[in-house]
Short mmCIF file of C-alpha atoms in Angstrom, two decimals:
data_model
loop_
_atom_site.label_atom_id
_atom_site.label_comp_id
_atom_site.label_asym_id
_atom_site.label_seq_id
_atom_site.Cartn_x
_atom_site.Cartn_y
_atom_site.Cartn_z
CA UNK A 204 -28.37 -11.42 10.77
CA UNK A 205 -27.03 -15.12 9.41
CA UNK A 206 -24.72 -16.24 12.52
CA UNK A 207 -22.85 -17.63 9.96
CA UNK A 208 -20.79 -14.19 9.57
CA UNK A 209 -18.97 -13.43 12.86
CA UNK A 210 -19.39 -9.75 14.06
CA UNK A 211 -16.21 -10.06 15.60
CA UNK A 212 -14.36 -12.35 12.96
CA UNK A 213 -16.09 -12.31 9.80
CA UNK A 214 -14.56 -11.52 6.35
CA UNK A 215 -14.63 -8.25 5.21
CA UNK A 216 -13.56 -8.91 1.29
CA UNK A 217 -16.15 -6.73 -0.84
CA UNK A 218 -16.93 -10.20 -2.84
CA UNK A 219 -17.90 -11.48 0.60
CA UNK A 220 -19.69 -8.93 1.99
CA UNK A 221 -21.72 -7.97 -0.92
CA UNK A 222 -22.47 -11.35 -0.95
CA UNK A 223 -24.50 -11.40 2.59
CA UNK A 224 -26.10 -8.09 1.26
CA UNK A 225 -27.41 -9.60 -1.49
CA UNK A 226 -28.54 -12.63 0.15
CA UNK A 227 -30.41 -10.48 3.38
CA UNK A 228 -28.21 -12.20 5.70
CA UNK A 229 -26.12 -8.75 6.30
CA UNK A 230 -26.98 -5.09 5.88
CA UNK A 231 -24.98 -2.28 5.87
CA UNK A 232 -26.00 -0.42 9.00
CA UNK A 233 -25.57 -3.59 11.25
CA UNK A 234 -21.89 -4.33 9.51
CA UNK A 235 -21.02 -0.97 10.31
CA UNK A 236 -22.26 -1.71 14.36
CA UNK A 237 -19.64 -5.09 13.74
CA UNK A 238 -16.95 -2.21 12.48
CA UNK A 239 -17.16 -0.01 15.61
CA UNK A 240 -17.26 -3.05 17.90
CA UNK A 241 -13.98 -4.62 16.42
CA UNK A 242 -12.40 -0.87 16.57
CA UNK A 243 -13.50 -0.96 19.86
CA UNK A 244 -12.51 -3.80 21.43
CA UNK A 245 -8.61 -3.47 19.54
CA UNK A 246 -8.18 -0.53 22.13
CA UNK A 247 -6.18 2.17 21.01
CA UNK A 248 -3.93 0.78 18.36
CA UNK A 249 -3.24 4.07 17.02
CA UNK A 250 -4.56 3.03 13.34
CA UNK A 251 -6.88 6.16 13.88
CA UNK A 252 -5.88 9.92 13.71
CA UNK A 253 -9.73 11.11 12.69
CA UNK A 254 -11.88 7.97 13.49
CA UNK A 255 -15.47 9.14 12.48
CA UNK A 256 -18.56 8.74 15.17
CA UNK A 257 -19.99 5.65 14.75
CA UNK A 258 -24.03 7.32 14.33
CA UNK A 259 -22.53 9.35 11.49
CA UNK A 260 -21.33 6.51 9.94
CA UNK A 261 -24.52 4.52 10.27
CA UNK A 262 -26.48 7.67 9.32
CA UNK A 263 -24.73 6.81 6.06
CA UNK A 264 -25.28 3.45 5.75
CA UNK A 265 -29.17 3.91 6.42
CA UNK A 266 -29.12 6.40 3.64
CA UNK A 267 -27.92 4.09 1.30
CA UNK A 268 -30.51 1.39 2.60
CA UNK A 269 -33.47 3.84 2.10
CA UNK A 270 -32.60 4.15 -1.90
CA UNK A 271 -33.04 1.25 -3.73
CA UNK A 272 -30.91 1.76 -6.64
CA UNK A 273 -28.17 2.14 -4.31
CA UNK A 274 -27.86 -1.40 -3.76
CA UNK A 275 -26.25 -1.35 -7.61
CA UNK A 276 -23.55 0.80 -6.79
CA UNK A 277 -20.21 -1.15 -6.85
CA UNK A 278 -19.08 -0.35 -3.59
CA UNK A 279 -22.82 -0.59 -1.80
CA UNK A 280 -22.13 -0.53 2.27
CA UNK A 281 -18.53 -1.21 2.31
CA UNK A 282 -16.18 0.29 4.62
CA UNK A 283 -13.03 1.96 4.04
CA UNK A 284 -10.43 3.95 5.89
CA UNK A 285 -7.85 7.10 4.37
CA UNK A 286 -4.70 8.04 4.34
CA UNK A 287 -4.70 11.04 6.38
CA UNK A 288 -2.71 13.01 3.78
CA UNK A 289 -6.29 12.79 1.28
CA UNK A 290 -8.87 14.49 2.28
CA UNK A 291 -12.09 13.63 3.65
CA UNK A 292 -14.56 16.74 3.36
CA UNK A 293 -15.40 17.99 7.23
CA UNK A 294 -12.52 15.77 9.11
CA UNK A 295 -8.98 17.26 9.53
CA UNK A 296 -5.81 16.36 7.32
CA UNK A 297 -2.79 16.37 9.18
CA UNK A 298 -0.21 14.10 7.09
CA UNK A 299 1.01 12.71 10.57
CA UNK A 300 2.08 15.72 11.00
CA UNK A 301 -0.16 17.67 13.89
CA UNK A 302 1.04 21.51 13.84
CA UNK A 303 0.22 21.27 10.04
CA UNK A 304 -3.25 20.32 10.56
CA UNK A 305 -6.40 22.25 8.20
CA UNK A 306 -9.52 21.35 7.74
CA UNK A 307 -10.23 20.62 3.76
CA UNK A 308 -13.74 22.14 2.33
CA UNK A 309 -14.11 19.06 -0.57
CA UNK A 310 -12.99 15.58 -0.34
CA UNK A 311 -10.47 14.36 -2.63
CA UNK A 312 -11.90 13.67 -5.42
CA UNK A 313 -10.50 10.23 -5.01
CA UNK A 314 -12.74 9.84 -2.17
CA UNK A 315 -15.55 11.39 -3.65
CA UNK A 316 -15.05 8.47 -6.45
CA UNK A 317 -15.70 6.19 -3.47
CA UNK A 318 -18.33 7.52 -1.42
CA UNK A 319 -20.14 7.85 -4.62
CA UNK A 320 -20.08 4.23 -5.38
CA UNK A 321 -21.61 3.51 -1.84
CA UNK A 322 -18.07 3.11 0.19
CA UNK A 323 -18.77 4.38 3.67
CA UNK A 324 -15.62 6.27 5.31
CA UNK A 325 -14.58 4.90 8.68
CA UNK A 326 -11.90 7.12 9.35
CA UNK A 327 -8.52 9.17 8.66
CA UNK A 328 -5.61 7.07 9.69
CA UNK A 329 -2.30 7.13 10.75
CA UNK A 330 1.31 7.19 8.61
CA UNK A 331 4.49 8.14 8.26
CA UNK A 332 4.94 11.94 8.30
CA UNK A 333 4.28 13.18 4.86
CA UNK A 334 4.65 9.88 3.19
CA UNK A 335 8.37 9.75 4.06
CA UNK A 336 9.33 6.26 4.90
CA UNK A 337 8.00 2.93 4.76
CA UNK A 338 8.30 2.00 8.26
CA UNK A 339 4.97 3.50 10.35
CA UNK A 340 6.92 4.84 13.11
CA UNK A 341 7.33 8.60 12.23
CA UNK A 342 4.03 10.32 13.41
CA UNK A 343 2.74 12.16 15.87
CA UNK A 344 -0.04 10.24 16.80
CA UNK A 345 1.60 7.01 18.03
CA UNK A 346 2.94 4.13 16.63
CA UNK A 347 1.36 0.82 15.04
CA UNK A 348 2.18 -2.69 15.28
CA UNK A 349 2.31 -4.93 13.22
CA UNK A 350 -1.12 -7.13 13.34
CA UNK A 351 0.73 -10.06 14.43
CA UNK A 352 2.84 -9.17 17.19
CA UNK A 353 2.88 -5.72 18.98
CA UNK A 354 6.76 -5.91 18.56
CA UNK A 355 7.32 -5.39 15.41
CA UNK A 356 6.75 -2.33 12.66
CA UNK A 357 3.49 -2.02 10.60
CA UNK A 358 5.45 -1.19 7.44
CA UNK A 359 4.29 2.42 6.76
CA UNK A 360 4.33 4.83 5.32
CA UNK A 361 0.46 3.82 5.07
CA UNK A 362 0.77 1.91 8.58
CA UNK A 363 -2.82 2.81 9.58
CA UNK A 364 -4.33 1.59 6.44
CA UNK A 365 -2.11 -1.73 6.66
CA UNK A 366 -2.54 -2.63 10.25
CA UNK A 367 -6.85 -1.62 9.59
CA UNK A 368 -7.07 -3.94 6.59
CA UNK A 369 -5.37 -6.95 8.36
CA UNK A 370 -6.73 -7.05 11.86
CA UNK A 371 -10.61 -7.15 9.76
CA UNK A 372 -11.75 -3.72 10.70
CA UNK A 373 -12.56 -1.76 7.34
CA UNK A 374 -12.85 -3.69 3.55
CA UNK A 375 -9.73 -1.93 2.28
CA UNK A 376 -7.72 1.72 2.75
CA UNK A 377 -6.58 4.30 0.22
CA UNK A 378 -3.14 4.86 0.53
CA UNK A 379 -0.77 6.63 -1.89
CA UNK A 380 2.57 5.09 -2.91
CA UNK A 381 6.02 6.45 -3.69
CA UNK A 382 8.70 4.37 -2.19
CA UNK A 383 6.82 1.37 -0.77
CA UNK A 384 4.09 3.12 1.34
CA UNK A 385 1.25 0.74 -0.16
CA UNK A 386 3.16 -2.71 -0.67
CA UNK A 387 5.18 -2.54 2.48
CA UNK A 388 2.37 -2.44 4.83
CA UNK A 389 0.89 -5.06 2.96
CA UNK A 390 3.15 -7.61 3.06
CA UNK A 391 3.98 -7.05 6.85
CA UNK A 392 -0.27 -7.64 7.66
CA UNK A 393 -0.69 -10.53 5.03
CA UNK A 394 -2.50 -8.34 2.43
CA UNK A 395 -2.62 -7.15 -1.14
CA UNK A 396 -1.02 -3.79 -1.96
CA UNK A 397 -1.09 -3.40 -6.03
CA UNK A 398 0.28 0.04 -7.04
CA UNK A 399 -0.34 1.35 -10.91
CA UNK A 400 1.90 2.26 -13.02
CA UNK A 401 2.73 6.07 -12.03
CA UNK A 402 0.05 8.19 -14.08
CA UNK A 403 -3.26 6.23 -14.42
CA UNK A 404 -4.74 7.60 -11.33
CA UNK A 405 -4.92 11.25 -10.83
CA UNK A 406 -3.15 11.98 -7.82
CA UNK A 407 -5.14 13.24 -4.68
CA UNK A 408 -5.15 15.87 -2.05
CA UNK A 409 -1.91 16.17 0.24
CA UNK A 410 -0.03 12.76 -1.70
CA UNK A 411 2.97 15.30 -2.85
CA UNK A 412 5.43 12.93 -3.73
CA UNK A 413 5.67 14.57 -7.20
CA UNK A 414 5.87 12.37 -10.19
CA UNK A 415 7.12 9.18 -8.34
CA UNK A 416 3.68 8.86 -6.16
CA UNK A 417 0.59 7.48 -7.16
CA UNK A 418 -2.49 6.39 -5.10
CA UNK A 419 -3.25 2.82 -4.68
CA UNK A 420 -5.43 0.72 -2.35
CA UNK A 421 -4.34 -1.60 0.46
CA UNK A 422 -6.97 -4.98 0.47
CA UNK A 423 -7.39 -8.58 1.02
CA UNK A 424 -7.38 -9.33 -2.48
CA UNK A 425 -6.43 -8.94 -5.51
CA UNK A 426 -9.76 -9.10 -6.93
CA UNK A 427 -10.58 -6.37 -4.38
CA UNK A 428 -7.82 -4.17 -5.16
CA UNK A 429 -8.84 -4.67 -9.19
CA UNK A 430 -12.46 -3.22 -8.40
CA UNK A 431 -11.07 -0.79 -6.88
CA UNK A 432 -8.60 0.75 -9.11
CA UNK A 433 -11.01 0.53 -12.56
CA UNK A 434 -13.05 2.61 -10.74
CA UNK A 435 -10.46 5.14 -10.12
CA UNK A 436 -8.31 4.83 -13.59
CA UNK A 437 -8.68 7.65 -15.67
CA UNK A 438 -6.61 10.80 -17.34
CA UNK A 439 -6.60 13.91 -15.91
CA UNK A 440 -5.40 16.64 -18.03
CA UNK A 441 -5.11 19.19 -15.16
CA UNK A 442 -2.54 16.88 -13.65
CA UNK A 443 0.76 17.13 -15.36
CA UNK A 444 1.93 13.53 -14.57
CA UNK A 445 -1.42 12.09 -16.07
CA UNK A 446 -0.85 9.75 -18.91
CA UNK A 447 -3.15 9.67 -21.86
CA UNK A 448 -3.44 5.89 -21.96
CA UNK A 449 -5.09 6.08 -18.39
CA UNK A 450 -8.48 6.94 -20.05
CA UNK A 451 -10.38 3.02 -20.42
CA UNK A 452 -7.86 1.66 -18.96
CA UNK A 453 -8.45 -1.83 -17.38
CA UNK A 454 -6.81 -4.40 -15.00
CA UNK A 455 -8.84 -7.83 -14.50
CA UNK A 456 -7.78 -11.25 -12.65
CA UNK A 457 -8.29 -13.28 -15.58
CA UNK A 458 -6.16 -16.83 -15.42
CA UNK A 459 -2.61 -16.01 -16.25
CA UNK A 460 -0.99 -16.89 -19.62
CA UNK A 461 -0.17 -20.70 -20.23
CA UNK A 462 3.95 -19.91 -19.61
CA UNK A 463 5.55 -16.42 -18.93
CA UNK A 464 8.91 -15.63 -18.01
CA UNK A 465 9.96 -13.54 -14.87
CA UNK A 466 13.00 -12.19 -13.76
CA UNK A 467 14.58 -12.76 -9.97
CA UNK A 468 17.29 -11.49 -7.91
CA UNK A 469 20.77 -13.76 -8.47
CA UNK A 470 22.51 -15.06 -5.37
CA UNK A 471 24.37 -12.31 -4.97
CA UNK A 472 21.88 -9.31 -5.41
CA UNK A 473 19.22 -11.13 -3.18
CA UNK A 474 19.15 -9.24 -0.29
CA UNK A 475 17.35 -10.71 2.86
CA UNK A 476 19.42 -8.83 5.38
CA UNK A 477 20.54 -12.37 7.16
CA UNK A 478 16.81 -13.65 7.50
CA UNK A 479 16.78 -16.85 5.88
CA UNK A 480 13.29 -17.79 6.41
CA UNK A 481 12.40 -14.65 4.29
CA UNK A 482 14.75 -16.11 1.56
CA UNK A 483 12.99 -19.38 2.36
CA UNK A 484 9.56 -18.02 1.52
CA UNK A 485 10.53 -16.00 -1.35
CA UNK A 486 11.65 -19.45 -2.78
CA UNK A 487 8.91 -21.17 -1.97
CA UNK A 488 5.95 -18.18 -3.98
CA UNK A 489 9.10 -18.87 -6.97
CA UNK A 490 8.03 -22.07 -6.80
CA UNK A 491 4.65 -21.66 -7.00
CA UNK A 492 4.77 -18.72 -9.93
CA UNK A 493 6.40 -22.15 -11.78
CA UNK A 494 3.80 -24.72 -10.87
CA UNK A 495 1.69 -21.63 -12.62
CA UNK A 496 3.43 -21.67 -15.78
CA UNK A 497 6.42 -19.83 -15.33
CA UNK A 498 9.89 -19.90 -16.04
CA UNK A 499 12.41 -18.20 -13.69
CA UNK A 500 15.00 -16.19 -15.25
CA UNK A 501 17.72 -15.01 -12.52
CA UNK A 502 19.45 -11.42 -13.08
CA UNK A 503 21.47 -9.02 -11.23
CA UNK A 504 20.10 -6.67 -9.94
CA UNK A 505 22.58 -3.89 -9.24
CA UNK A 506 20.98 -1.23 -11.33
CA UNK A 507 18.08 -1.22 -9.65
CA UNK A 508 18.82 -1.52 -6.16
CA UNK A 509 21.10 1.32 -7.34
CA UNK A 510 18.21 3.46 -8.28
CA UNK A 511 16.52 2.57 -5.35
CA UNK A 512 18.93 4.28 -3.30
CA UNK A 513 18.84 7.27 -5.41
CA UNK A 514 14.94 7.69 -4.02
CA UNK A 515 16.55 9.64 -0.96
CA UNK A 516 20.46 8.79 -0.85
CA UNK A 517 20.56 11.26 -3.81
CA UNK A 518 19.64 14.20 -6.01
CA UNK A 519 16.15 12.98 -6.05
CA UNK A 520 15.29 13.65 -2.17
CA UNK A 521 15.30 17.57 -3.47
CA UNK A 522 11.83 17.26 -4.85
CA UNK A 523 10.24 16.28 -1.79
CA UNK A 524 11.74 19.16 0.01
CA UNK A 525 10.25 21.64 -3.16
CA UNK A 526 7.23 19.80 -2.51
CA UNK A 527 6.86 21.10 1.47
CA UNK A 528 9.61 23.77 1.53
CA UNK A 529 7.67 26.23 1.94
CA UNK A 530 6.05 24.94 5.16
CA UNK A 531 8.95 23.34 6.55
CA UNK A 532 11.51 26.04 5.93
CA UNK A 533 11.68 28.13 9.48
CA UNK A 534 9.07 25.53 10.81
CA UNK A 535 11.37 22.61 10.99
CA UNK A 536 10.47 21.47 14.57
CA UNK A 537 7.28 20.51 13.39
CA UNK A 538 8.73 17.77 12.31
CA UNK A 539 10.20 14.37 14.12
CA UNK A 540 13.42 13.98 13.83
CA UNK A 541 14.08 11.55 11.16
CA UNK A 542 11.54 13.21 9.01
CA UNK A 543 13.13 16.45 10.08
CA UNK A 544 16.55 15.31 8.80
CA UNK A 545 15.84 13.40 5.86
CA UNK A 546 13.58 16.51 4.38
CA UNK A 547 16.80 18.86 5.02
CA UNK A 548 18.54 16.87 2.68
CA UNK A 549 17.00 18.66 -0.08
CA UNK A 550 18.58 21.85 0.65
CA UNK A 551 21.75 20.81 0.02
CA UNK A 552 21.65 19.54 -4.38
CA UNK A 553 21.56 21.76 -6.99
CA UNK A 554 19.90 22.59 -10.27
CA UNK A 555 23.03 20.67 -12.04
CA UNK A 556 22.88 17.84 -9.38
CA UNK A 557 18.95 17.12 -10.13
CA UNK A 558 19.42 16.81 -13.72
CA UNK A 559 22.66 14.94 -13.18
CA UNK A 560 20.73 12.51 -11.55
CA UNK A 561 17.49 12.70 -14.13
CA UNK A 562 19.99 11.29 -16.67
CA UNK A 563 21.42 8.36 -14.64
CA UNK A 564 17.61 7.39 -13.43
CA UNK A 565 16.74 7.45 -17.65
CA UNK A 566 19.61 5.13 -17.88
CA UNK A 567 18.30 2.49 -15.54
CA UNK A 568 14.93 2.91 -17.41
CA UNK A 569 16.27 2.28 -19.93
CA UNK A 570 18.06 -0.89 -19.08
CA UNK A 571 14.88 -2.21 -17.47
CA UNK A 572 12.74 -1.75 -20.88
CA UNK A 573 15.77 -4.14 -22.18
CA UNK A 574 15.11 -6.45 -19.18
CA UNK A 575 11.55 -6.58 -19.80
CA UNK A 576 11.82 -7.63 -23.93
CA UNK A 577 13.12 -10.92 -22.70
CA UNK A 578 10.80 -11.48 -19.29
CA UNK A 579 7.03 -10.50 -18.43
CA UNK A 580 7.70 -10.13 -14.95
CA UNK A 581 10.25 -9.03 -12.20
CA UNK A 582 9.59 -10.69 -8.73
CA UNK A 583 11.45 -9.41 -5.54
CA UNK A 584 10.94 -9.89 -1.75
CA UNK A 585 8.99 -7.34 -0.92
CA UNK A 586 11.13 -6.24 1.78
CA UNK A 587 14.35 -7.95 2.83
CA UNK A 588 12.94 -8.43 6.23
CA UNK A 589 11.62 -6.90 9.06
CA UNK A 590 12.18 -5.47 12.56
CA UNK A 591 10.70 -4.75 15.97
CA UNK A 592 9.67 -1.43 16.75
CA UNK A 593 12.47 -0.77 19.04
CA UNK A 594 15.16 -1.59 16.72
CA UNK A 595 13.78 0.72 14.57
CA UNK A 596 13.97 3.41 16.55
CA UNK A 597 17.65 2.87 17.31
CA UNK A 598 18.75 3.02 13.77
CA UNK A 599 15.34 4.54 12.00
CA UNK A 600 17.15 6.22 8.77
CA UNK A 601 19.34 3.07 8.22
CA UNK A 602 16.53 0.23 8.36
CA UNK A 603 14.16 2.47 7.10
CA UNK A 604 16.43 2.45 3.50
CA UNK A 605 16.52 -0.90 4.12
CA UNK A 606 12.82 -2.14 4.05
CA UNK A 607 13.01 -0.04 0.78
CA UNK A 608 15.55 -1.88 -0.91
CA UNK A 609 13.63 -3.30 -4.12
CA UNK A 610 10.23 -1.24 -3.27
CA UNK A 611 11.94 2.39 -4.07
CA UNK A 612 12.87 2.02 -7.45
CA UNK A 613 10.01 0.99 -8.75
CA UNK A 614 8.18 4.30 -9.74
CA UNK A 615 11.66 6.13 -10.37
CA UNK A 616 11.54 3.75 -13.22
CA UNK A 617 7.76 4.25 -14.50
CA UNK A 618 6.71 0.43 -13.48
CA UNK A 619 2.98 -1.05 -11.87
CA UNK A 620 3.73 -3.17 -8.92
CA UNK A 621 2.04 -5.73 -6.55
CA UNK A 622 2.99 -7.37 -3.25
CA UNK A 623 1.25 -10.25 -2.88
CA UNK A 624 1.37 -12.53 0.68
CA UNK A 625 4.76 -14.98 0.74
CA UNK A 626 3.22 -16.71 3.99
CA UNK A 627 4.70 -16.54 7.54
CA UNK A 628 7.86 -16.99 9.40
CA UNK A 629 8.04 -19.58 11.95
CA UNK A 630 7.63 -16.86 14.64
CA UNK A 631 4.01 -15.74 13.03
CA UNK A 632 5.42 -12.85 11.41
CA UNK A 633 4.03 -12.71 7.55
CA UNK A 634 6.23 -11.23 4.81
CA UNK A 635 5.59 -10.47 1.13
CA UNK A 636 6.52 -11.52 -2.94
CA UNK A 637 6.53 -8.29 -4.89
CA UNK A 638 5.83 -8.73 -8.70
CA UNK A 639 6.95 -5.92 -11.10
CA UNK A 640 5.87 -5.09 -14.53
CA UNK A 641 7.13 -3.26 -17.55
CA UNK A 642 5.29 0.39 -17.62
CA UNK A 643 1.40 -0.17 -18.54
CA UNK A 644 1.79 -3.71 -18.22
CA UNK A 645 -0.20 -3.68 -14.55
CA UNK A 646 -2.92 -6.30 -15.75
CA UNK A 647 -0.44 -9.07 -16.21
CA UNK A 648 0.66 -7.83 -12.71
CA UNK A 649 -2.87 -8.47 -11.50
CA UNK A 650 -3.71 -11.43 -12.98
CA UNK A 651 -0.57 -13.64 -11.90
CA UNK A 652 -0.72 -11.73 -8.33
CA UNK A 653 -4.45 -13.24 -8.56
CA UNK A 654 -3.01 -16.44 -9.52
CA UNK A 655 -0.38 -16.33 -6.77
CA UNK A 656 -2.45 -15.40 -4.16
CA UNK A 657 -4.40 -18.38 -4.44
CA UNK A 658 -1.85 -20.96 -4.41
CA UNK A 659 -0.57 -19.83 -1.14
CA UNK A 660 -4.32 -20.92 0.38
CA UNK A 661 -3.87 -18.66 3.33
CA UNK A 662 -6.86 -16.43 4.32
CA UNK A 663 -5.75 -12.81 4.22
CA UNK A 664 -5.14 -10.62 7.01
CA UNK A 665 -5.08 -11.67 10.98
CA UNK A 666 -7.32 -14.47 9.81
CA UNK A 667 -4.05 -16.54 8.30
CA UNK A 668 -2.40 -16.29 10.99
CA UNK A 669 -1.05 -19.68 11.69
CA UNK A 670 -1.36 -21.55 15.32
CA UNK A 671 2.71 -21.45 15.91
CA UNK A 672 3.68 -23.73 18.91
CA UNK A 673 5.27 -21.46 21.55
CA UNK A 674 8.78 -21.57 21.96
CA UNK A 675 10.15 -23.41 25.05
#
């Protein structure tokens, strides 16, 4: 193996590692020893409900090695960890949740997409229970931390997948998105989280947010993250959210247009929560977006931080109790608390209340298909802030609404989304820059979030961290 790639350090990009492959300098059964030995030496991190035995793994590595077309295949040898609410054929699904633990008899065919194009499954890994919240504390298999200091939150609800991508120990994650669950986690490890527009990826296994979910991918770039998803695009008629446009659809990281205009948050409806380096960084990836060609427009944004809160703090929080009613009802202690209590919520609308609210949400869509005739783009913090685990737990529902404040309305109102890396506080901690796009409009999305990316000049993942002086 070329000692040039570090076994302990060494990028795991797919550009990067297909790269070595290619050259002879890496091959898939040793990167998948490196894999093991980084999982190994991170201790138990709890990024791993399922964690697959590393000889299986290998076994399918050196199955891949032994056929010689499979060195084509898009995704030849690279490693990837799942949500542990899509299944993985053989390993249990649990959702976070372990008294509702089964054992599924296919993969999803998400997952089947993957291993098919040569991805090699590391693992099932830990979230928030049932997708609810964007915070990676609510489990029953132990909490994350964030990659750069055990103190503070993963983001969640895809906190396994996050905290795996960043700390270099699988290529990228599936995850599944309603409220934040793939572009929080992102921007609190330093990585990409792009999220389609709701309805150009079938939606897989246990991911029952309804029609505001869809399945994404958590990587370390955007190039990455476009591979990914034009494998995956593609209408599925037996899914009722599917739309028709999915079929050849295509996202690329082409160079951005010349100028574009994009939308952001007036002084008064940009909300940091108090953390003014967060406001400093979201300035400074405004500025760059300029230096790139475009034109900041400011705008308020009550509507939509409105509809944001309507994601749970409403009518809306009904369909994800129809979704697991039927489990949960008479099992509720199955449940942590805060999932528990949140779920319970459901119980309470009504048939008039849902559609009540169904008319106010087409309202807001409609006012955003205004906003976007006059602007490409609409870029957000991805997250006001963030917070240590503990604090967290002392006020879980509270901050939890709050590290959803511009990520929850986005696929209420039919829109692709990307959080791209903003660059680091002075105490190490990374945040994110979220850029929004009018519905089917996700390869502009892509292609500035490309752009962006590389103007900040930061490696992704633990490998930007920054050498902060300690504090005296």
């Amino acid at each position: 193996m070329n000692t040039q790639w570090d076994r302990a350090t060494g990028a795991l990009d797919i550009a990067t590692l297909k790269a070595l492959f290619a050259r002879g300098d890496l091959t898939p059964d040793d990167l998948i020893d490196a894999i093991y030995d980084r999982i190994a030496a991170r201790g138990d991190d709890h990024v791993w409900i399922h964690l697959i035995d590393r000889e299986t793994s290998k076994a399918r590595a050196r199955t891949l090695m032994a056929d010689p077309a499979a060195k084509e295949l898009p995704l030849y040898g690279i490693p990837f960890g799942i949500k542990d609410n899509v299944d993985l054929e053989g390993v249990p699904s649990t959702a976070a949740v372990r008294a509702w633990g089964r054992m599924p008899e296919a993969s999803s065919p998400l997952v089947q997409t993957l291993i098919d194009a040569g991805g090699i499954p590391i693992g099932k890994q830990n979230q928030d229970q049932l997708g609810m919240g964007v915070v990676g504390v609510r489990t029953d298999y132990g909490i994350p931390h964030c990659v750069f200091d055990t103190r503070y939150i993963s983001g969640g609800s895809t906190s396994g997948g996050g905290v795996s991508v960043g700390a270099g120990l699988v290529s990228f994650a599936v995850a599944n998105d309603a409220a934040g669950s793939g572009r929080v986690p992102a921007a609190l490890n330093n990585i990409v989280g792009y999220k389609p527009t709701p309805g150009l990826v079938p939606r897989a296994g246990l991911s029952m947010a309804g029609m505001v979910g869809t399945e994404n991918f958590l990587t370390l770039t955007m190039e990455d993250s476009v591979l990914l998803s034009n494998l995956w695009f593609r209408y599925e008629p037996g899914d009722p959210f599917s739309k028709p446009e999915a079929e050849g659809f295509r996202v690329s990281c082409a160079p951005p247009p010349a100028s574009f205009r994009f939308a952001i948050p007036d002084a008064a409806s940009l909300d940091t929560d108090g953390d003014t380096e967060s406001a400093r960084l979201f300035r400074e990836n405004v500025e760059r977006l300029e230096t790139l060609g475009g034109s900041a427009v400011e705008i308020d944004m009550t509507p939509y931080l409105t509809a944001a809160k309507m994601l749970y703090d409403g009518a809306f929080i009904a369909q994800r109790y129809a979704n697991f009613a039927d489990r949960f009802d008479g099992n509720e202690d199955a449940l942590c608390p805060p999932t528990r209590e949140i779920l319970s919520w459901g119980r309470k609308y009504s048939a008039r209340d849902v559609f009540k609210a169904q008319y106010v949400m087409a309202g807001y869509r409609q006012q955003i298909r205004q906003l976007f005739r006059d602007v490409e783009l609409l870029v957000t913090p991805t997250t006001p802030s963030t917070y240590e685990i503990e604090e967290l737990l002392a006020d879980n529902i509270a901050l939890n609404a709050k590290m959803g404040t511009y990520t929850n309305f986005v696929n209420l109102l039919d829109l692709p989304a990307a959080s791209i890396p903003a660059g680091f506080r002075s105490d190490g901690i990374a945040l994110g820059t979220m850029l929004i796009g009018p519905s089917l409009g996700d390869d502009l999305v892509c292609r500035v979030g490309a752009a962006l990316h590389a103007a900040i000049g930061i490696a992704p993942g633990l490998a930007g961290k920054p050498e902060f002086a300690e504090a005296s």
